[in-house]
CSV table of C-alpha atoms and ligand atoms in Angstrom, one decimal:
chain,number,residue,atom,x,y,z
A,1,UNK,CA,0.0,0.0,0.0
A,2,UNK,CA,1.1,3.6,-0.7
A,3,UNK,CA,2.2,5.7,2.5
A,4,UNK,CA,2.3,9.9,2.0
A,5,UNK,CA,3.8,10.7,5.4
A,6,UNK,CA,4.2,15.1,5.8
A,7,UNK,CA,7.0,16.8,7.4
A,8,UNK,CA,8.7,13.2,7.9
A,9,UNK,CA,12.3,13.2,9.9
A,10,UNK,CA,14.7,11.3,8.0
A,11,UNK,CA,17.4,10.9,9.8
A,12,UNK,CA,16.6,7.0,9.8
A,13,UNK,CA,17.1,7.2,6.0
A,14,UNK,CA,20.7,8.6,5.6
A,15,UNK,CA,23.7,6.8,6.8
A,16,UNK,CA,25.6,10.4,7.7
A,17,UNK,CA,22.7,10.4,11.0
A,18,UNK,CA,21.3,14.1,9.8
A,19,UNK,CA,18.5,14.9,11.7
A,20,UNK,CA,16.4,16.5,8.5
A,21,UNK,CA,13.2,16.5,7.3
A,22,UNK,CA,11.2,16.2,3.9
A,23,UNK,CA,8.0,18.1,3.2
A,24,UNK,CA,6.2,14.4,1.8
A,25,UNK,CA,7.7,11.2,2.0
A,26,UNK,CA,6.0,8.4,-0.3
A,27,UNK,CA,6.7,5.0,0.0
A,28,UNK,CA,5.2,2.0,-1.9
A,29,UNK,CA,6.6,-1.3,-3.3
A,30,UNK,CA,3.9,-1.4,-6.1
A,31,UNK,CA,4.9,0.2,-9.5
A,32,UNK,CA,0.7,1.2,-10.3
A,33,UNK,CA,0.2,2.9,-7.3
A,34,UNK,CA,3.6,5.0,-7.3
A,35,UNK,CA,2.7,5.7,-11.1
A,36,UNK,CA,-1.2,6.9,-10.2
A,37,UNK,CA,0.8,9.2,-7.3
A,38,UNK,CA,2.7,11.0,-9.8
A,39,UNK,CA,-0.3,11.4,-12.4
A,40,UNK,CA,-2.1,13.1,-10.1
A,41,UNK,CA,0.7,15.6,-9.3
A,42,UNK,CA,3.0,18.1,-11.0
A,43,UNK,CA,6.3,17.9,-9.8
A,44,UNK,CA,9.8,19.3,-11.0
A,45,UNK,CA,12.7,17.7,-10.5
A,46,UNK,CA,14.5,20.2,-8.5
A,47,UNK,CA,11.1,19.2,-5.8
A,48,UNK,CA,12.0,15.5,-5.9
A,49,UNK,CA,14.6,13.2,-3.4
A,50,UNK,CA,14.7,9.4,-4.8
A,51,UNK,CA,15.6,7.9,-1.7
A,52,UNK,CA,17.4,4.0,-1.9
A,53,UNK,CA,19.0,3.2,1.3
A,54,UNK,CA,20.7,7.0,2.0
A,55,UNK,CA,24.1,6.4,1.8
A,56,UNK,CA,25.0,9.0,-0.5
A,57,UNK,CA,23.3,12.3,0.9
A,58,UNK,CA,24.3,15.0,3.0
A,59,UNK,CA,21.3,17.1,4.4
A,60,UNK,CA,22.3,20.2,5.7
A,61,UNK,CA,18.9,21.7,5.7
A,62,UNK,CA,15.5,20.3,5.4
A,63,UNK,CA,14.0,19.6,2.0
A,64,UNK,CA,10.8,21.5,1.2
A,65,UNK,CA,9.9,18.7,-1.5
A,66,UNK,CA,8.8,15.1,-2.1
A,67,UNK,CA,11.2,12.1,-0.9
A,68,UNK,CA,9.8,9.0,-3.0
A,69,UNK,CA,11.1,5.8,-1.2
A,70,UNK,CA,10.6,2.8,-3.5
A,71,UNK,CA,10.6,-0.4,-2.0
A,72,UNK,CA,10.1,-3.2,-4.7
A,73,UNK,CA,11.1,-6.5,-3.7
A,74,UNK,CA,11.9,-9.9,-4.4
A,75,UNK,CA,14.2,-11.5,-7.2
A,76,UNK,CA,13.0,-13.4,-10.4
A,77,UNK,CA,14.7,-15.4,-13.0
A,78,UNK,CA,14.0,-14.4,-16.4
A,79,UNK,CA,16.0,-16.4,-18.2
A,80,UNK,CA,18.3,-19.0,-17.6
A,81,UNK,CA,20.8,-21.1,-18.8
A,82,UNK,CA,23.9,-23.5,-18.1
A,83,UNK,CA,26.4,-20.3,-19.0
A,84,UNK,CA,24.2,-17.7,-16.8
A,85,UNK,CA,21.0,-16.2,-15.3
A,86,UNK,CA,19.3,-13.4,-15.6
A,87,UNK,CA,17.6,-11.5,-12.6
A,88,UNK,CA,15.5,-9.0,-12.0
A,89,UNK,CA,15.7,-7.7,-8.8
A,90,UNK,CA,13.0,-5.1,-6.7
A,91,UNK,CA,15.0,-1.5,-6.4
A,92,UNK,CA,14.0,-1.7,-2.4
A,93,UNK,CA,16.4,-4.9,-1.7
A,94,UNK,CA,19.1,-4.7,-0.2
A,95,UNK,CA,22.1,-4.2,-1.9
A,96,UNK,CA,24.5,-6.5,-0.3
A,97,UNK,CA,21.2,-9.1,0.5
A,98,UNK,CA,21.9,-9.3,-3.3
A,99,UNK,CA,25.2,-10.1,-3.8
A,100,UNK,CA,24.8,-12.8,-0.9
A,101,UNK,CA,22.0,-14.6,-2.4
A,102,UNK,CA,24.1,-14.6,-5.6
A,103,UNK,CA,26.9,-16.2,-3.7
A,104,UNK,CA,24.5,-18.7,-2.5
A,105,UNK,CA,24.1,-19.7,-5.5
A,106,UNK,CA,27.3,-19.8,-7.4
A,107,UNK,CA,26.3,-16.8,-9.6
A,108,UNK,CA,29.4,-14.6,-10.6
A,109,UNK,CA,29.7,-11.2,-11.0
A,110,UNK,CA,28.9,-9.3,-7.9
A,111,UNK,CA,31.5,-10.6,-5.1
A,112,UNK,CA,33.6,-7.6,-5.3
A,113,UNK,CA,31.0,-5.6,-4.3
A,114,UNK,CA,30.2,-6.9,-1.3
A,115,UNK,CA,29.0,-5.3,1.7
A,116,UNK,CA,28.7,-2.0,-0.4
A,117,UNK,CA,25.3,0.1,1.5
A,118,UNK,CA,22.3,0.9,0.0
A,119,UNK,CA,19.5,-0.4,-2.2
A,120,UNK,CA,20.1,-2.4,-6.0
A,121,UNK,CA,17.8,0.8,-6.8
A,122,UNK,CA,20.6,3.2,-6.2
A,123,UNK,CA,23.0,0.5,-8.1
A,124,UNK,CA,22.5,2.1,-11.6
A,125,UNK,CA,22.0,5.5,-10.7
A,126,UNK,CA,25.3,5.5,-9.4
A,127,UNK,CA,27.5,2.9,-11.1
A,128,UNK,CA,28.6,1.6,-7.8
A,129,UNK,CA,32.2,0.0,-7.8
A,130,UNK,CA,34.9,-1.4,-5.8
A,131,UNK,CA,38.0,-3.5,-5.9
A,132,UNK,CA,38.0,-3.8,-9.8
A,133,UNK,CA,34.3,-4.4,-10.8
A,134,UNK,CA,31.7,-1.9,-11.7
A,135,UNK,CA,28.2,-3.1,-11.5
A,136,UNK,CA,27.2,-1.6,-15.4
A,137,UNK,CA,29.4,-4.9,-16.0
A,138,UNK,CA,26.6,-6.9,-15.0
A,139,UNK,CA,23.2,-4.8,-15.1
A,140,UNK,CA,21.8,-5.6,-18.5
A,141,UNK,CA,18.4,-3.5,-18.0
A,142,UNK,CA,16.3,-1.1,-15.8
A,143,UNK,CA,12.9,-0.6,-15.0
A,144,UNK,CA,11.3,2.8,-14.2
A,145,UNK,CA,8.4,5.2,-13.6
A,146,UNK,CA,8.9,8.1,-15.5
A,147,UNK,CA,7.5,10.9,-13.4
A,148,UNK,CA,6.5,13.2,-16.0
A,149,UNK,CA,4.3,11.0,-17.5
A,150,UNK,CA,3.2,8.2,-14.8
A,151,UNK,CA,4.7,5.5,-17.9
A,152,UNK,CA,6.6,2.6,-16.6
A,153,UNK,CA,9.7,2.3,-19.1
A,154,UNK,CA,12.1,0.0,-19.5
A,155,UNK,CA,16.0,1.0,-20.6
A,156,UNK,CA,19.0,-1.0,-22.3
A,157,UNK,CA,22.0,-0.9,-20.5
A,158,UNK,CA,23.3,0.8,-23.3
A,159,UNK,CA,21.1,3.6,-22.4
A,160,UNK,CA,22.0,4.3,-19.1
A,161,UNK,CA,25.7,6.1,-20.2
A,162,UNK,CA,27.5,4.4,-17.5
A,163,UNK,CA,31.0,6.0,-16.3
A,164,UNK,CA,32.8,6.0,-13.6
A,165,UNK,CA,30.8,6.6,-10.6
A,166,UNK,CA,28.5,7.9,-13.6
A,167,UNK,CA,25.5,7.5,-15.4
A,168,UNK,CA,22.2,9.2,-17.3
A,169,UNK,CA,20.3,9.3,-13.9
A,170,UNK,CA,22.9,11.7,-12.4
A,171,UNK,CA,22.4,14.3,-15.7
A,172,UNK,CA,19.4,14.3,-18.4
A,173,UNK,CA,17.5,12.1,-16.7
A,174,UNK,CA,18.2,13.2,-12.7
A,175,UNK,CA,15.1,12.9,-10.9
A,176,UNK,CA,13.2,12.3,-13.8
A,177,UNK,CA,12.7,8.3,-13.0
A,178,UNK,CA,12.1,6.2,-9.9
A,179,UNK,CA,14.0,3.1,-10.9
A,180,UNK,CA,12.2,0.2,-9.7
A,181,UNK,CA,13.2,-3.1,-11.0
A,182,UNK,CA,17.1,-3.4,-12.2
A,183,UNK,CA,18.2,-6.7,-14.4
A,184,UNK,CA,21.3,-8.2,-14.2
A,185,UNK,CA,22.5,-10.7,-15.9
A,186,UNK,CA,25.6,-13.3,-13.6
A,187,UNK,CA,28.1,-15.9,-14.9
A,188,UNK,CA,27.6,-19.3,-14.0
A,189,UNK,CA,31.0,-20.2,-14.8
A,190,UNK,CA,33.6,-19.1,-12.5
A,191,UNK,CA,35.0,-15.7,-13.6
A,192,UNK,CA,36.9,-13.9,-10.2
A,193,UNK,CA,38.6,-10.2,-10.6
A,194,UNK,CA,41.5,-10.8,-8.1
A,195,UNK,CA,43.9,-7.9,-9.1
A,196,UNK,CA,43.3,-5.2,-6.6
A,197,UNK,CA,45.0,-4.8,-3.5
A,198,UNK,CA,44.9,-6.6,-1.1
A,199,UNK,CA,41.9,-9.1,-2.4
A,200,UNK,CA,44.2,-11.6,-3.5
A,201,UNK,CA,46.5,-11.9,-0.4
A,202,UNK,CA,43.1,-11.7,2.0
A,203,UNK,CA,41.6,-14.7,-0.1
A,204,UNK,CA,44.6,-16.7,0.2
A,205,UNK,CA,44.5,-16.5,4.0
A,206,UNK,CA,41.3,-17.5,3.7
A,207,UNK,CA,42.5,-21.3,1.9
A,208,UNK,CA,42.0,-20.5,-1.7
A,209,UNK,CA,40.0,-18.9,-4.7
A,210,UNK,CA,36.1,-19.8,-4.3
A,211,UNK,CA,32.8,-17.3,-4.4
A,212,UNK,CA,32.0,-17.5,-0.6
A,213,UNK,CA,35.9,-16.8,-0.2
A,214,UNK,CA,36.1,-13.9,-2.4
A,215,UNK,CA,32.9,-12.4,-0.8
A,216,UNK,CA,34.5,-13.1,2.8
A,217,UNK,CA,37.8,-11.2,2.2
A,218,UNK,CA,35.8,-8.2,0.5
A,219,UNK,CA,34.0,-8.4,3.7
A,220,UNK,CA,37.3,-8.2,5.7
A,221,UNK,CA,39.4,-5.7,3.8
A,222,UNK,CA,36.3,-2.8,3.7
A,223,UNK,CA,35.5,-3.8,7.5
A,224,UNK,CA,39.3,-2.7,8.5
A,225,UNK,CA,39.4,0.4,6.1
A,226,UNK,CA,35.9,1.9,6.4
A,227,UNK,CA,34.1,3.2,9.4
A,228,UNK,CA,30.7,1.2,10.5
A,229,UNK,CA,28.3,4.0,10.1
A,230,UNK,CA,26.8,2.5,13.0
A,231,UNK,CA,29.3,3.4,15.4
A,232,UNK,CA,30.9,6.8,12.8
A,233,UNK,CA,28.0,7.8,10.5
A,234,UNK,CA,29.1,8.3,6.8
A,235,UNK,CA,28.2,8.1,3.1
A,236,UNK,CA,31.4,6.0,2.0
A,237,UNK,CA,33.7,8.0,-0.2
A,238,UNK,CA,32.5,11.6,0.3
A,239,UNK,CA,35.0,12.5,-3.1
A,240,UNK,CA,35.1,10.9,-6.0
A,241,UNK,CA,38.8,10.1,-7.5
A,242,UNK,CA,39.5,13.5,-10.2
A,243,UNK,CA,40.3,12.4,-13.9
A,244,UNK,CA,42.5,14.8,-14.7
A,245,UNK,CA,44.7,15.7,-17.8
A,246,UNK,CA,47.6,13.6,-18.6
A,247,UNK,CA,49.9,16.8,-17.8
A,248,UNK,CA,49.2,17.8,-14.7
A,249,UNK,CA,49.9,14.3,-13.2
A,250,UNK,CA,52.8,13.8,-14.9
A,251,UNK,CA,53.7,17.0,-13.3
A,252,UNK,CA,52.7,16.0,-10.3
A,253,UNK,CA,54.1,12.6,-9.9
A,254,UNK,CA,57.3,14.4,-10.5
A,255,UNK,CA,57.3,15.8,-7.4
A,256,UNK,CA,55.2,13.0,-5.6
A,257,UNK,CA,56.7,10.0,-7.2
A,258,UNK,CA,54.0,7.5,-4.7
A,259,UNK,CA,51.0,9.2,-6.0
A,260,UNK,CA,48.5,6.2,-7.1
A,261,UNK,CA,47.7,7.0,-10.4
A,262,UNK,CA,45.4,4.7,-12.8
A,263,UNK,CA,45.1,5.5,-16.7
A,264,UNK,CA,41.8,6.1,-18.0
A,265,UNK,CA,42.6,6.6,-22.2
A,266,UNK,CA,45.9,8.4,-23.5
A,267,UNK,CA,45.0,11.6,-22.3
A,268,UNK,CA,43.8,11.4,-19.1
A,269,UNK,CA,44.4,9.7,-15.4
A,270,UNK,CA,42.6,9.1,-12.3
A,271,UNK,CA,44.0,10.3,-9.1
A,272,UNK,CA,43.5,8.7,-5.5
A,273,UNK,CA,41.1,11.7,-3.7
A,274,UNK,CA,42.2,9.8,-0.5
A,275,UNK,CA,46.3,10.2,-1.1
A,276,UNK,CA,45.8,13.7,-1.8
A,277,UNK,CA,43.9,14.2,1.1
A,278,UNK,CA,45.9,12.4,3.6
A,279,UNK,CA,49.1,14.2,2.0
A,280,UNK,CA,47.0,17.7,2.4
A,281,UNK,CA,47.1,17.0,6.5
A,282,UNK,CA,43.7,16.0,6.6
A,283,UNK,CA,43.6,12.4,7.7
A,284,UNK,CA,42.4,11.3,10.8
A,285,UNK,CA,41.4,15.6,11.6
A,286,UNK,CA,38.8,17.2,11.3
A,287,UNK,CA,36.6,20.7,12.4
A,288,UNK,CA,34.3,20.1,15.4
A,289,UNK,CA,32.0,17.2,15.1
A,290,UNK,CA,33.0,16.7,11.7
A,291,UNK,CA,35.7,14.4,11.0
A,292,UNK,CA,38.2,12.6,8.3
A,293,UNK,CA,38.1,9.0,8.9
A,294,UNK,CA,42.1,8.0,10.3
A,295,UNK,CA,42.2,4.8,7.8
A,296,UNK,CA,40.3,6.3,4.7
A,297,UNK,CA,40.7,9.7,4.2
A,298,UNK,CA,38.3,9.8,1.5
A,299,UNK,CA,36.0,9.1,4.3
A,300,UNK,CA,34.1,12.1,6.4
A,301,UNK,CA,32.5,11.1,9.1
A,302,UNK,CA,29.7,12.4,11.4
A,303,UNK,CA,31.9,12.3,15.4
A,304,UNK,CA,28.0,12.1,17.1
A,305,UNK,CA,26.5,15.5,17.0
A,306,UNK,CA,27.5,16.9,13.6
A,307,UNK,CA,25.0,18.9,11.6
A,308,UNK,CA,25.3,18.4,8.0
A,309,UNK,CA,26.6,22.1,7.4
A,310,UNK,CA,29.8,21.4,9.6
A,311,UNK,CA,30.3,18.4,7.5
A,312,UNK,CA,29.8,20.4,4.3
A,313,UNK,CA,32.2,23.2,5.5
A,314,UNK,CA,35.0,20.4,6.4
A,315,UNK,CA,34.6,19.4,2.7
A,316,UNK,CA,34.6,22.4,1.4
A,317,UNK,CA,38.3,23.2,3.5
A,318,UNK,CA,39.6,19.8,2.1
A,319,UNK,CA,38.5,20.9,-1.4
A,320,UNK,CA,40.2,24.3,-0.8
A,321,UNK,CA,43.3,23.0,-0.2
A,322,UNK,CA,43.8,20.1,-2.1
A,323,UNK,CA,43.3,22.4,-4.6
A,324,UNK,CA,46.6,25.1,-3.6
A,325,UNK,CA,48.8,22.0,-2.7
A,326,UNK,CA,48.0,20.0,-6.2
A,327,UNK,CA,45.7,22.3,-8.5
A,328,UNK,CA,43.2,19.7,-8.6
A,329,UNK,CA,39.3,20.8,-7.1
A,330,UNK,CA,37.9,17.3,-5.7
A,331,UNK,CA,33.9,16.6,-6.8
A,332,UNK,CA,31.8,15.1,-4.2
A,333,UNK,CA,30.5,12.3,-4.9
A,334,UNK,CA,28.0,12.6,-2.2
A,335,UNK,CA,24.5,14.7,-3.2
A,336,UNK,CA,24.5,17.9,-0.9
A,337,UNK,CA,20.9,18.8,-0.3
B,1,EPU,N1,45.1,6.2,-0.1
B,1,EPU,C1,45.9,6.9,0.7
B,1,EPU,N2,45.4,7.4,1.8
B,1,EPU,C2,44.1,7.3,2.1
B,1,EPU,C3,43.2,6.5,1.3
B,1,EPU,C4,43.8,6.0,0.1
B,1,EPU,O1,47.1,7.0,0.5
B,1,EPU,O2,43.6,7.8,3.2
B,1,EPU,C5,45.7,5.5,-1.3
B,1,EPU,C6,45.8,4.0,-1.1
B,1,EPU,O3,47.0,3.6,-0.5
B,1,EPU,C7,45.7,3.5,-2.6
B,1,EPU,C8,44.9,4.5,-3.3
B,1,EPU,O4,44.9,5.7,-2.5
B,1,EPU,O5,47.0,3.5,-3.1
B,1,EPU,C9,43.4,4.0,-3.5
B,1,EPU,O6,42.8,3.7,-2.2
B,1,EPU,P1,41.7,2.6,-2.0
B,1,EPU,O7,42.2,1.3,-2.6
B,1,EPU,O8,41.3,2.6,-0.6
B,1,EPU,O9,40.5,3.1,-3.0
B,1,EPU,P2,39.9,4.5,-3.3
B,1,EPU,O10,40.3,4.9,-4.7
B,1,EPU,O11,40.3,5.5,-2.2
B,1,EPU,C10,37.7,3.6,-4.3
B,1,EPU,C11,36.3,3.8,-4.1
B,1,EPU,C12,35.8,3.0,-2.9
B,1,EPU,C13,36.1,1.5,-3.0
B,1,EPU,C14,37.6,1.4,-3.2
B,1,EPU,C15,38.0,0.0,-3.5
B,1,EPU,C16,35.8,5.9,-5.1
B,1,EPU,C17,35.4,7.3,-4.9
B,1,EPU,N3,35.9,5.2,-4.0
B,1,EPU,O12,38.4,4.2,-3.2
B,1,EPU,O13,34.4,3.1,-2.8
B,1,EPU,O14,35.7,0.8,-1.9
B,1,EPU,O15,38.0,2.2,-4.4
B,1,EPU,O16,37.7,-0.4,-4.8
B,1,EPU,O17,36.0,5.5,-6.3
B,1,EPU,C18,32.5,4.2,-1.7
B,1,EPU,O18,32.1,4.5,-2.8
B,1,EPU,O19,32.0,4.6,-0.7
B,1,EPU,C19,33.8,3.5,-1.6
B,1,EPU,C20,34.3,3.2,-0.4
């Protein structure tokens, strides 16, 4: 059934703990009755919050508009064969419910991203990624309302634009759909991404390549680098990593030969955000309640009683001088409402 709740706190809905409140809050796990909502009502986007699971907001004020809260469930097999299966899943689950249940049952694809927060919802919007894989690897479709029209639509993954930490639903199409069903399509056959960091040592401690062993030393590497929001509220990486022009980091790694450095095409690099911070002074510091995590400085943190403007100020400080020590102005990756 549809819920309309006014003047709704929703500092149970973002990770960062932000005591903040939303004008109407709709929540529904049917696709007809979130469609007839917004047939009946004129919205624009700049009036609209799609809420997954809230690990990538900031609220540093309240939001005079409508937070639509989709909660579709439950996974179904489309198609399937001895090579792979193909899932759709309800934009309400749990992200990392997913990637277990996948694990369960020897699907490959989504181990890397393990223990990532929010909703498979959010999954597209965002290109979610980590140690190697980016989930537009597996998605193969999305299902949506489109709120100007009340029309459920269905997109190709070839749609969607996906980029790093990118896609349609953060530019010509922001706040234009609720996303509620997203297909993906998994590997039967075993096909592990082992290359990054630490994943390959962790897995060996743990007796040798398998799914549930990949999955467990995801588990263990993000539990000892990132903060449990329970204990430090947060939204992940707070930056993303800057692509800049090939000539300003080979510039810079002239004068910081350990930079980390990874090439996107011939003319342009990704930087690590977190090196750059942690070499601007910042790790482990922070202003008042707001704080930079000590073992991921890409990581700002809520110290118990921080409103979301100190946390937006800290950023804004890192940002400033990041910027005079390296010439490079970091993007949040986090939405600052
Ligand atoms: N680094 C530092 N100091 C720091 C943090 C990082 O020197 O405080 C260095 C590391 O030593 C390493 C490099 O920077 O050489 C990259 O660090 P890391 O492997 O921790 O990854 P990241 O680029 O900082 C990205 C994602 C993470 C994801 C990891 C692992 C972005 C914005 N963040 O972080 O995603 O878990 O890779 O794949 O791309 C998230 O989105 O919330 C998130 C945690």
């Amino acid at each position: 059934m549809i819920r309309v709740r006014e003047n709704y706190n929703l500092k149970a809905h973002n990770t960062f703990s932000m005591d903040a409140t939303c004008k109407y809050f709709v929540e529904s796990d049917r696709e007809k009755e979130l469609s007839e909502f917004v047939t009946d009502y004129e919205l624009n986007p700049e009036e609209i919050i799609i809420l997954g699971g809230g690990s990538n907001f900031l609220f540093t004020t309240d939001f005079p508009g409508v937070v639509f809260y989709p909660l579709m469930e439950g996974y179904t097999i489309l198609r399937e064969d001895e090579h792979e299966v193909i899932v759709q899943v309800g934009s309400g689950v749990v992200w990392d419910d997913f990637v277990a249940w996948t694990v369960e049952r020897g699907y490959y694809g989504i181990e890397n991203l393990s223990l990532i927060p929010g909703h498979v919802g959010a999954t597209p919007v965002q290109n979610i990624g980590a140690y190697g894989v980016e989930v537009k690897e597996v998605i193969s479709g999305v299902r949506a309302i489109d709120l100007q029209t009340g029309k459920v639509v269905g997109f190709h993954a070839d749609q969607c634009r996906f980029g790093y930490r990118d896609s349609i639903f953060k530019h010509e199409w922001k706040n234009r759909f609720i996303i509620t069903y997203v297909t993906f399509c998994l590997s039967k056959r075993p096909r592990f991404n082992l290359n990054y960091g630490s994943i390959r040592e962790e897995v060996d401690r743990l007796g040798g390549v398998s799914l549930a062993n990949v999955r467990q030393a995801v588990i263990r590497v993000r539990n000892t680098k990132l903060p449990d929001v329970k204990v430090w509220p947060n939204a992940g990486s707070f930056f993303k990593n800057p692509v800049v022009p090939k000539e300003l980091s080979d510039t810079l790694s002239k004068s910081y030969p350990q930079l980390p450095l990874y090439p996107v095409d011939e003319e342009r690099v990704k930087v690590a955000a977190g090196w750059l911070i942690e070499a601007a002074g910042w790790k482990g510091k922070g202003i008042g309640n707001a704080g930079v995590h000590d073992k991921q400085a890409l990581v700002l943190i809520n110290k118990g009683e921080a409103n979301g403007v100190e946390v937006a100020h800290l950023a804004n400080e890192i940002k400033k001088s990041v910027f005079l020590k390296f010439g490079i102005w970091l993007e949040p990756e986090v939405n600052i409402i």
